[in-house]
Amino acid sequence: MALSKLQYNSINVTPTAGEGIRFNSGANGFETASAGGNLVKLSASTASSSATISFTSGIDSTYKEYLFLFNSIHPATDSANVQFQGSTDGGSNYNTTITSTYFQAQANASETALEYDGGQDLAQSTNFQTILGKEVGNGNDESASGMLRLFDPSNTTFVKHFLATGNCQDTEAMSRQGFTGGYFNTTSAINAVQFKMSSGNMDAGTITMYGVK
Amino acid sequence: MALTKFEYNSFDVTPVASNGFAFNSTPNGLTTASAGAMTLIKTQTASDVASVEFKHGTSDVVLDGTYDTYLFKFIGMHPETDATDMTVNFSVDTGSNYNVSKMTTFFRTQHYENGTSGVVAYIAGNDLTEGTGEQYLNQDGSMGADNDQCLAGKMYLFNPSSTTFVKHFMSDTIEVNAGDRCREAFVAGYGNTTSAIDAVRFKCSSGNINGTIKLYGVTK
């Protein structure tokens, strides 16, 4: 007998919105389970001589954590920083107050260092925040890659924390890993995020946003 | 009548390649659902072996432009030799040679089990300046081989198939040191090549290695 339709309640599990179905641990029945894993791709943007890259939708209460992955971000201008800011009005303004820390490990043929860089942190500032290591080179093969995690952006009680780490190559043949941590000091929901270079355009690279269940 | 097989089109949803299905938002029916953005590509369980290699196209390993970001997870990495270390190297010829030039940084924290020597420090001898040799993922000569000692951690590899840019990587490992210290090591850098990296090898500087390494691809 051909099946033309399976009734939702013909599988002996309690339906749960958004959940999938899998065999249970005894492999003798079904149970609900997370549908498709805990990392969900939401959107992606590829830079091409872009002044800014903004994510103005998809940042809401659906997820408690959002992950942005950066691959081969290439600046038009030498020694520019990858930076970001958050918006509480859907992207009309990117000027949320940030307090943050920044430290880095760096090395080239002539020096090594593990240091706090007070020039990249923010203290109750509405400026854009440096991430992924400062001073990315614009040589043909130079770039920055890394990640940014934004926690509970829709919360209207607490500040909104973020953590970022990334590695970049600068024009002095230096490898630099930057660690940024901080918070948007607002109880308004962050509902949009914008990325840009501190100077000039973002010539190439991809930024992909994921929701973490 | 027992059902032993479902036809793919017997579910009242529009089939979408590689998607699963889940209950809808009501929930009173079924809908398609994304398969998730992190895909387990390969698990290798090492047992007293010289190295663990992930070569694109071998044993179901995918390490090409299918994904922009790859994640390796290290679980219960246990050396056969005491006071050794775990290393990584990259190949641009599918594993014939592991000798990609690398520019890296290395720093670590440590804290003894007796409560002393909590510190963070850059370890210049563990980074590479355009070196083609192995990159330490934990401090050299540090990894303990007592029965209960092991290392765990992760390493991201970005855009390995790019033929334009260098290939960045970042790792974070935690270990029980041979001298009964907790050590967390942070390694980052780039393979300084515009050739595609298509194989990755993990090993110990001396002796064989045990443990599980998982490779994931993150949907781009």
Coordinates of C-alpha atoms in Angstrom, one line a residue:
Chain A
M1 CA 0.0 0.0 0.0
A2 CA 1.4 3.3 -1.0
L3 CA 1.5 6.0 1.7
S4 CA 0.2 9.3 0.4
K5 CA 0.4 11.3 3.6
L6 CA 1.7 10.7 7.1
Q7 CA -0.4 12.2 9.9
Y8 CA 1.6 14.2 12.4
N9 CA 0.2 12.2 15.2
S10 CA 0.8 8.8 13.7
I11 CA 4.3 8.9 15.1
N12 CA 4.1 8.2 18.8
V13 CA 5.8 11.3 20.1
T14 CA 4.6 14.5 21.6
P15 CA 4.8 17.2 18.9
T16 CA 7.1 20.1 19.8
A17 CA 7.3 23.1 17.6
G18 CA 10.6 23.2 15.7
E19 CA 11.8 19.9 16.9
G20 CA 12.6 16.9 14.7
I21 CA 12.1 13.2 15.1
R22 CA 14.7 10.5 15.7
F23 CA 14.9 7.0 16.8
N24 CA 15.1 6.6 20.6
S25 CA 18.0 5.2 22.5
G26 CA 16.5 1.7 22.3
A27 CA 16.1 2.0 18.6
N28 CA 12.6 0.7 19.0
G29 CA 10.6 3.9 18.7
F30 CA 10.7 7.6 18.0
E31 CA 11.3 10.6 20.1
T32 CA 11.6 14.3 19.5
A33 CA 15.1 15.7 19.0
S34 CA 16.7 18.9 18.0
A35 CA 16.1 19.4 14.3
G36 CA 19.3 19.6 12.4
G37 CA 21.9 20.3 15.1
N38 CA 22.5 23.3 17.4
L39 CA 24.2 25.7 15.0
V40 CA 21.9 27.3 12.4
K41 CA 23.1 29.4 9.5
L42 CA 21.0 32.5 9.3
S43 CA 22.7 34.7 6.7
A44 CA 25.9 35.5 5.0
S45 CA 27.5 38.5 3.3
T46 CA 30.5 38.7 1.0
A47 CA 32.4 41.9 1.0
S48 CA 33.3 43.5 -2.4
S49 CA 34.7 47.0 -1.9
S50 CA 32.1 47.4 0.8
A51 CA 32.0 50.4 3.1
T52 CA 30.0 48.5 5.6
I53 CA 28.3 45.1 6.1
S54 CA 25.2 45.1 8.2
F55 CA 23.0 42.4 9.6
T56 CA 19.6 44.0 10.2
S57 CA 17.4 41.0 10.4
G58 CA 17.5 37.7 12.3
I59 CA 18.9 39.1 15.5
D60 CA 16.1 38.7 18.0
S61 CA 15.0 36.4 20.8
T62 CA 15.1 33.2 18.7
Y63 CA 18.6 32.5 19.9
K64 CA 20.4 33.3 23.1
E65 CA 23.7 33.3 21.3
Y66 CA 24.7 34.5 17.9
L67 CA 28.0 33.5 16.2
F68 CA 29.6 35.5 13.4
L69 CA 32.4 33.8 11.4
F70 CA 34.9 35.9 9.4
N71 CA 36.8 34.4 6.6
S72 CA 39.7 36.2 4.8
I73 CA 38.6 39.8 5.5
H74 CA 40.8 41.9 3.2
P75 CA 41.0 45.7 3.7
A76 CA 41.4 48.2 0.9
T77 CA 43.6 50.4 3.1
D78 CA 46.7 49.1 4.8
S79 CA 46.7 48.7 8.6
A80 CA 43.0 49.1 9.0
N81 CA 41.1 47.3 11.8
V82 CA 38.0 45.2 11.4
Q83 CA 35.4 46.8 13.7
F84 CA 31.8 46.4 14.7
Q85 CA 29.0 48.2 16.5
G86 CA 25.4 47.3 17.5
S87 CA 22.1 49.0 17.0
T88 CA 19.0 49.2 19.1
D89 CA 16.8 50.6 16.4
G90 CA 17.1 48.0 13.6
G91 CA 20.2 49.6 12.0
S92 CA 19.2 53.3 11.8
N93 CA 22.0 54.1 14.2
Y94 CA 25.1 52.1 15.2
N95 CA 26.1 54.0 18.4
T96 CA 25.5 51.8 21.4
T97 CA 27.7 52.5 24.4
I98 CA 30.4 49.9 24.8
T99 CA 32.9 49.1 27.5
S100 CA 35.5 46.5 26.5
T101 CA 38.9 44.9 26.9
Y102 CA 41.4 44.0 24.2
F103 CA 44.7 42.1 24.3
Q104 CA 46.8 40.5 21.7
A105 CA 49.6 38.0 21.0
Q106 CA 51.9 39.0 18.1
A107 CA 55.1 37.9 16.5
N108 CA 57.3 38.5 13.5
A109 CA 61.0 37.9 12.8
S110 CA 62.1 40.7 15.2
E111 CA 59.7 40.7 18.1
T112 CA 57.1 38.8 20.1
A113 CA 54.6 40.2 22.6
L114 CA 51.6 39.3 24.7
E115 CA 50.1 42.6 25.7
Y116 CA 47.1 44.6 26.7
D117 CA 46.4 47.3 24.1
G118 CA 44.7 50.2 25.6
G119 CA 44.3 51.8 22.2
Q120 CA 41.8 49.2 21.1
D121 CA 39.5 49.0 24.2
L122 CA 36.5 51.2 24.8
A123 CA 35.2 52.9 27.9
Q124 CA 31.6 53.9 27.7
S125 CA 32.2 54.8 24.1
T126 CA 29.8 54.7 21.1
N127 CA 32.8 54.2 18.7
F128 CA 33.2 51.0 16.7
Q129 CA 35.0 48.2 18.5
T130 CA 38.2 46.6 17.0
I131 CA 38.0 42.8 16.6
L132 CA 40.1 40.0 15.0
G133 CA 43.5 41.8 15.7
K134 CA 44.4 45.3 14.8
E135 CA 46.2 46.7 11.7
V136 CA 45.3 44.1 9.0
G137 CA 47.6 44.3 6.0
N138 CA 46.3 45.0 2.5
G139 CA 48.9 43.0 0.6
N140 CA 47.3 40.7 -2.0
D141 CA 47.4 37.6 0.3
E142 CA 46.8 39.4 3.6
S143 CA 43.6 39.1 5.6
A144 CA 42.0 38.5 8.9
S145 CA 39.8 35.6 10.0
G146 CA 38.1 34.7 13.2
M147 CA 34.8 34.8 15.1
L148 CA 32.5 37.0 17.3
R149 CA 29.9 35.7 19.7
L150 CA 27.1 37.9 20.8
F151 CA 25.1 36.8 23.8
D152 CA 21.4 37.3 24.5
P153 CA 21.0 40.4 22.3
S154 CA 17.3 40.7 22.9
N155 CA 17.5 40.8 26.7
T156 CA 15.9 44.0 28.0
T157 CA 17.2 43.5 31.6
F158 CA 20.9 43.0 31.3
V159 CA 23.8 44.4 29.3
K160 CA 24.8 42.5 26.2
H161 CA 28.2 40.7 26.3
F162 CA 30.3 39.8 23.3
L163 CA 33.6 37.9 22.8
A164 CA 35.7 37.9 19.7
T165 CA 39.0 36.3 18.7
G166 CA 40.7 36.3 15.4
N167 CA 44.1 36.3 13.7
C168 CA 45.4 38.7 11.1
Q169 CA 48.5 39.3 9.1
D170 CA 49.9 42.8 9.0
T171 CA 52.2 44.5 6.6
E172 CA 55.2 43.9 8.8
A173 CA 54.9 40.1 8.3
M174 CA 53.4 39.9 11.7
S175 CA 50.9 37.3 12.9
R176 CA 48.6 38.9 15.5
Q177 CA 45.9 37.2 17.4
G178 CA 43.4 39.7 19.0
F179 CA 41.1 38.9 21.9
T180 CA 38.2 41.3 22.5
G181 CA 35.6 41.1 25.2
G182 CA 33.0 43.6 26.3
Y183 CA 29.4 44.6 26.6
F184 CA 26.9 46.9 25.1
N185 CA 25.9 48.9 28.1
T186 CA 22.3 49.1 27.3
T187 CA 19.1 47.3 28.5
S188 CA 17.6 47.9 25.0
A189 CA 17.6 44.9 22.7
I190 CA 20.5 44.8 20.2
N191 CA 18.7 44.0 16.9
A192 CA 21.3 44.8 14.2
V193 CA 25.1 44.7 13.9
Q194 CA 27.4 46.4 11.5
F195 CA 31.0 45.6 10.4
K196 CA 33.4 47.9 8.7
M197 CA 37.1 48.7 8.4
S198 CA 38.5 51.5 10.6
S199 CA 39.7 53.1 7.3
G200 CA 38.7 52.5 3.7
N201 CA 36.5 49.7 2.4
M202 CA 36.3 46.0 3.1
D203 CA 37.5 44.7 -0.3
A204 CA 36.9 41.0 0.2
G205 CA 35.9 38.3 2.7
T206 CA 32.8 36.7 4.0
I207 CA 30.9 37.2 7.2
T208 CA 28.4 34.5 8.1
M209 CA 25.9 34.8 11.0
Y210 CA 24.6 31.7 12.9
G211 CA 22.2 31.2 15.7
V212 CA 23.2 28.8 18.5
K213 CA 20.4 26.8 20.0
Chain B
M1 CA 0.1 -3.6 9.3
A2 CA 3.7 -2.7 10.3
L3 CA 5.3 -0.1 8.2
T4 CA 8.8 -1.0 7.3
K5 CA 9.7 1.7 4.8
F6 CA 8.6 5.3 4.1
E7 CA 8.6 6.8 0.7
Y8 CA 10.4 10.2 0.6
N9 CA 7.3 11.8 -0.8
S10 CA 4.9 10.2 1.7
F11 CA 5.5 13.1 4.1
D12 CA 3.3 16.1 3.4
V13 CA 6.2 18.5 3.0
T14 CA 8.0 19.8 0.0
P15 CA 11.3 17.9 -0.3
V16 CA 14.4 20.1 0.0
A17 CA 17.8 18.5 -0.8
S18 CA 19.8 17.8 2.4
N19 CA 17.1 19.1 4.7
G20 CA 15.4 17.1 7.4
F21 CA 11.9 17.5 8.7
A22 CA 10.5 18.7 12.0
F23 CA 7.2 19.6 13.6
N24 CA 5.9 22.9 12.4
S25 CA 5.4 25.9 14.7
T26 CA 1.8 25.1 15.7
P27 CA 2.8 22.1 16.1
N28 CA 0.2 20.2 14.1
G29 CA 2.1 19.1 11.1
L30 CA 5.5 18.6 9.6
T31 CA 7.8 21.0 7.8
T32 CA 11.3 20.9 6.3
A33 CA 14.1 21.8 8.7
S34 CA 17.7 22.8 8.1
A35 CA 20.2 20.0 8.6
G36 CA 22.2 22.3 10.8
A37 CA 25.3 24.3 10.1
M38 CA 28.0 22.2 11.7
T39 CA 28.6 18.9 10.0
L40 CA 30.7 16.1 11.5
I41 CA 33.0 15.1 8.6
K42 CA 35.2 12.6 10.2
T43 CA 36.1 11.0 13.5
Q44 CA 39.5 9.3 14.0
T45 CA 40.3 7.4 17.1
A46 CA 44.1 7.0 17.4
S47 CA 45.5 4.1 19.3
D48 CA 49.3 4.2 19.7
V49 CA 49.9 5.6 16.3
A50 CA 52.6 7.9 15.0
S51 CA 50.2 10.5 13.6
V52 CA 46.6 11.3 12.7
E53 CA 46.1 12.7 9.2
F54 CA 43.0 14.3 7.6
K55 CA 43.5 14.2 3.8
H56 CA 41.0 15.6 1.5
G57 CA 39.4 12.8 -0.6
T58 CA 40.7 10.0 1.7
S59 CA 38.5 8.0 4.0
D60 CA 35.5 10.4 3.4
V61 CA 37.5 13.4 4.6
V62 CA 36.4 16.7 3.1
L63 CA 38.9 19.5 3.3
D64 CA 38.3 21.8 0.4
G65 CA 36.0 24.7 -0.6
T66 CA 32.9 22.9 0.5
Y67 CA 33.3 24.8 3.8
D68 CA 35.0 28.1 4.6
T69 CA 35.6 27.2 8.3
Y70 CA 36.8 23.8 9.6
L71 CA 36.9 22.8 13.3
F72 CA 39.0 20.1 14.8
K73 CA 38.2 18.9 18.3
F74 CA 40.8 17.0 20.4
I75 CA 39.4 14.6 23.0
G76 CA 41.5 12.6 25.4
M77 CA 44.8 13.0 23.6
H78 CA 47.2 10.8 25.5
P79 CA 50.9 10.4 24.5
E80 CA 52.8 7.2 24.8
T81 CA 55.9 9.2 25.9
D82 CA 56.0 11.4 28.9
A83 CA 56.8 15.1 28.7
T84 CA 56.2 15.4 25.0
D85 CA 53.8 17.7 23.0
M86 CA 51.1 17.6 20.4
T87 CA 51.8 19.3 17.1
V88 CA 50.1 20.2 13.8
N89 CA 51.3 20.7 10.3
F90 CA 49.7 21.4 6.9
S91 CA 50.0 20.0 3.4
V92 CA 49.3 21.5 0.0
D93 CA 49.8 18.2 -1.8
T94 CA 47.3 16.0 0.0
G95 CA 49.7 14.7 2.5
S96 CA 52.8 13.9 0.5
N97 CA 54.6 16.6 2.4
Y98 CA 53.7 18.5 5.6
N99 CA 55.9 21.6 5.3
V100 CA 53.8 24.7 4.9
S101 CA 55.6 27.9 6.0
K102 CA 53.9 29.2 9.1
M103 CA 53.9 32.5 11.1
T104 CA 52.5 32.0 14.5
T105 CA 52.1 33.2 18.1
F106 CA 52.0 31.1 21.3
F107 CA 51.0 31.9 24.8
R108 CA 49.8 29.9 27.7
T109 CA 48.5 30.0 31.2
Q110 CA 49.5 27.5 33.9
H111 CA 48.7 26.6 37.5
Y112 CA 50.2 23.8 39.6
E113 CA 48.0 21.3 41.4
N114 CA 49.6 22.5 44.6
G115 CA 48.2 25.9 44.0
T116 CA 51.4 27.7 43.0
S117 CA 52.7 29.5 39.9
G118 CA 49.5 30.8 38.4
V119 CA 50.8 32.8 35.4
V120 CA 50.2 33.8 31.8
A121 CA 53.2 34.1 29.5
Y122 CA 54.2 34.3 25.9
I123 CA 56.5 31.4 25.0
A124 CA 58.7 32.6 22.2
G125 CA 60.4 29.2 21.6
N126 CA 57.0 27.7 20.8
D127 CA 56.0 30.0 17.9
L128 CA 57.2 29.8 14.3
T129 CA 58.7 32.5 12.1
E130 CA 58.1 31.2 8.7
G131 CA 59.1 27.8 9.9
T132 CA 58.0 24.8 7.9
G133 CA 58.3 22.4 10.9
E134 CA 55.6 21.3 13.4
Q135 CA 53.6 23.9 15.3
Y136 CA 53.2 23.1 19.0
L137 CA 49.6 23.0 20.1
N138 CA 50.7 22.8 23.8
Q139 CA 54.0 23.8 25.3
D140 CA 56.9 21.7 24.2
G141 CA 57.8 18.9 26.4
S142 CA 54.8 19.4 28.6
M143 CA 52.3 16.7 27.9
G144 CA 52.0 14.1 30.7
A145 CA 51.7 10.4 30.0
D146 CA 50.4 9.2 33.4
N147 CA 47.4 6.9 32.9
D148 CA 44.9 9.7 33.7
Q149 CA 46.7 12.6 31.9
C150 CA 45.6 13.9 28.6
L151 CA 44.9 16.9 26.4
A152 CA 41.7 18.4 25.1
G153 CA 40.9 21.3 22.9
K154 CA 40.0 22.6 19.5
M155 CA 41.5 24.2 16.4
Y156 CA 39.8 26.3 13.7
L157 CA 41.2 26.4 10.2
F158 CA 39.8 29.2 8.0
N159 CA 39.4 29.2 4.3
P160 CA 41.9 26.4 3.5
S161 CA 41.0 26.2 -0.1
S162 CA 41.7 29.9 -0.9
T163 CA 44.3 30.4 -3.6
T164 CA 44.4 34.2 -2.9
F165 CA 44.9 34.6 0.9
V166 CA 47.1 33.0 3.6
K167 CA 45.3 30.4 5.8
H168 CA 44.6 31.5 9.4
F169 CA 44.2 29.0 12.2
M170 CA 43.6 29.3 15.9
S171 CA 43.8 26.7 18.6
D172 CA 43.0 26.5 22.3
T173 CA 44.1 23.4 24.3
I174 CA 44.1 22.4 27.9
E175 CA 46.3 19.7 29.3
V176 CA 47.6 18.0 32.4
N177 CA 51.3 18.8 32.3
A178 CA 53.9 16.1 33.0
G179 CA 54.8 18.1 36.2
D180 CA 51.2 18.0 37.4
R181 CA 50.3 21.5 36.1
C182 CA 47.2 22.7 34.4
R183 CA 48.2 24.4 31.2
E184 CA 46.0 26.2 28.6
A185 CA 47.7 27.1 25.4
F186 CA 46.6 29.6 22.8
V187 CA 48.1 29.3 19.4
A188 CA 47.3 31.3 16.3
G189 CA 48.9 32.1 13.0
Y190 CA 48.7 31.5 9.3
G191 CA 50.0 29.1 6.8
N192 CA 51.9 31.6 4.6
T193 CA 50.8 30.1 1.3
T194 CA 48.4 30.9 -1.5
S195 CA 48.2 27.2 -2.4
A196 CA 45.1 25.4 -1.1
I197 CA 45.7 23.4 2.1
D198 CA 44.2 20.0 1.6
A199 CA 45.6 17.9 4.4
V200 CA 46.3 18.4 8.2
R201 CA 48.5 16.2 10.4
F202 CA 48.6 15.9 14.2
K203 CA 51.3 14.0 16.1
C204 CA 53.6 14.1 19.1
S205 CA 57.1 15.3 18.9
S206 CA 58.3 12.0 20.3
G207 CA 56.4 8.8 20.6
N208 CA 53.0 7.7 19.5
I209 CA 49.6 9.3 20.3
N210 CA 46.2 8.1 21.4
G211 CA 42.9 9.8 21.5
T212 CA 40.0 11.1 19.3
I213 CA 40.1 13.9 16.8
K214 CA 36.9 15.1 15.2
L215 CA 36.7 17.2 12.0
Y216 CA 33.7 19.4 11.4
G217 CA 32.7 21.7 8.6
V218 CA 30.7 24.8 9.2
T219 CA 28.2 25.7 6.5
K220 CA 29.2 28.8 4.6

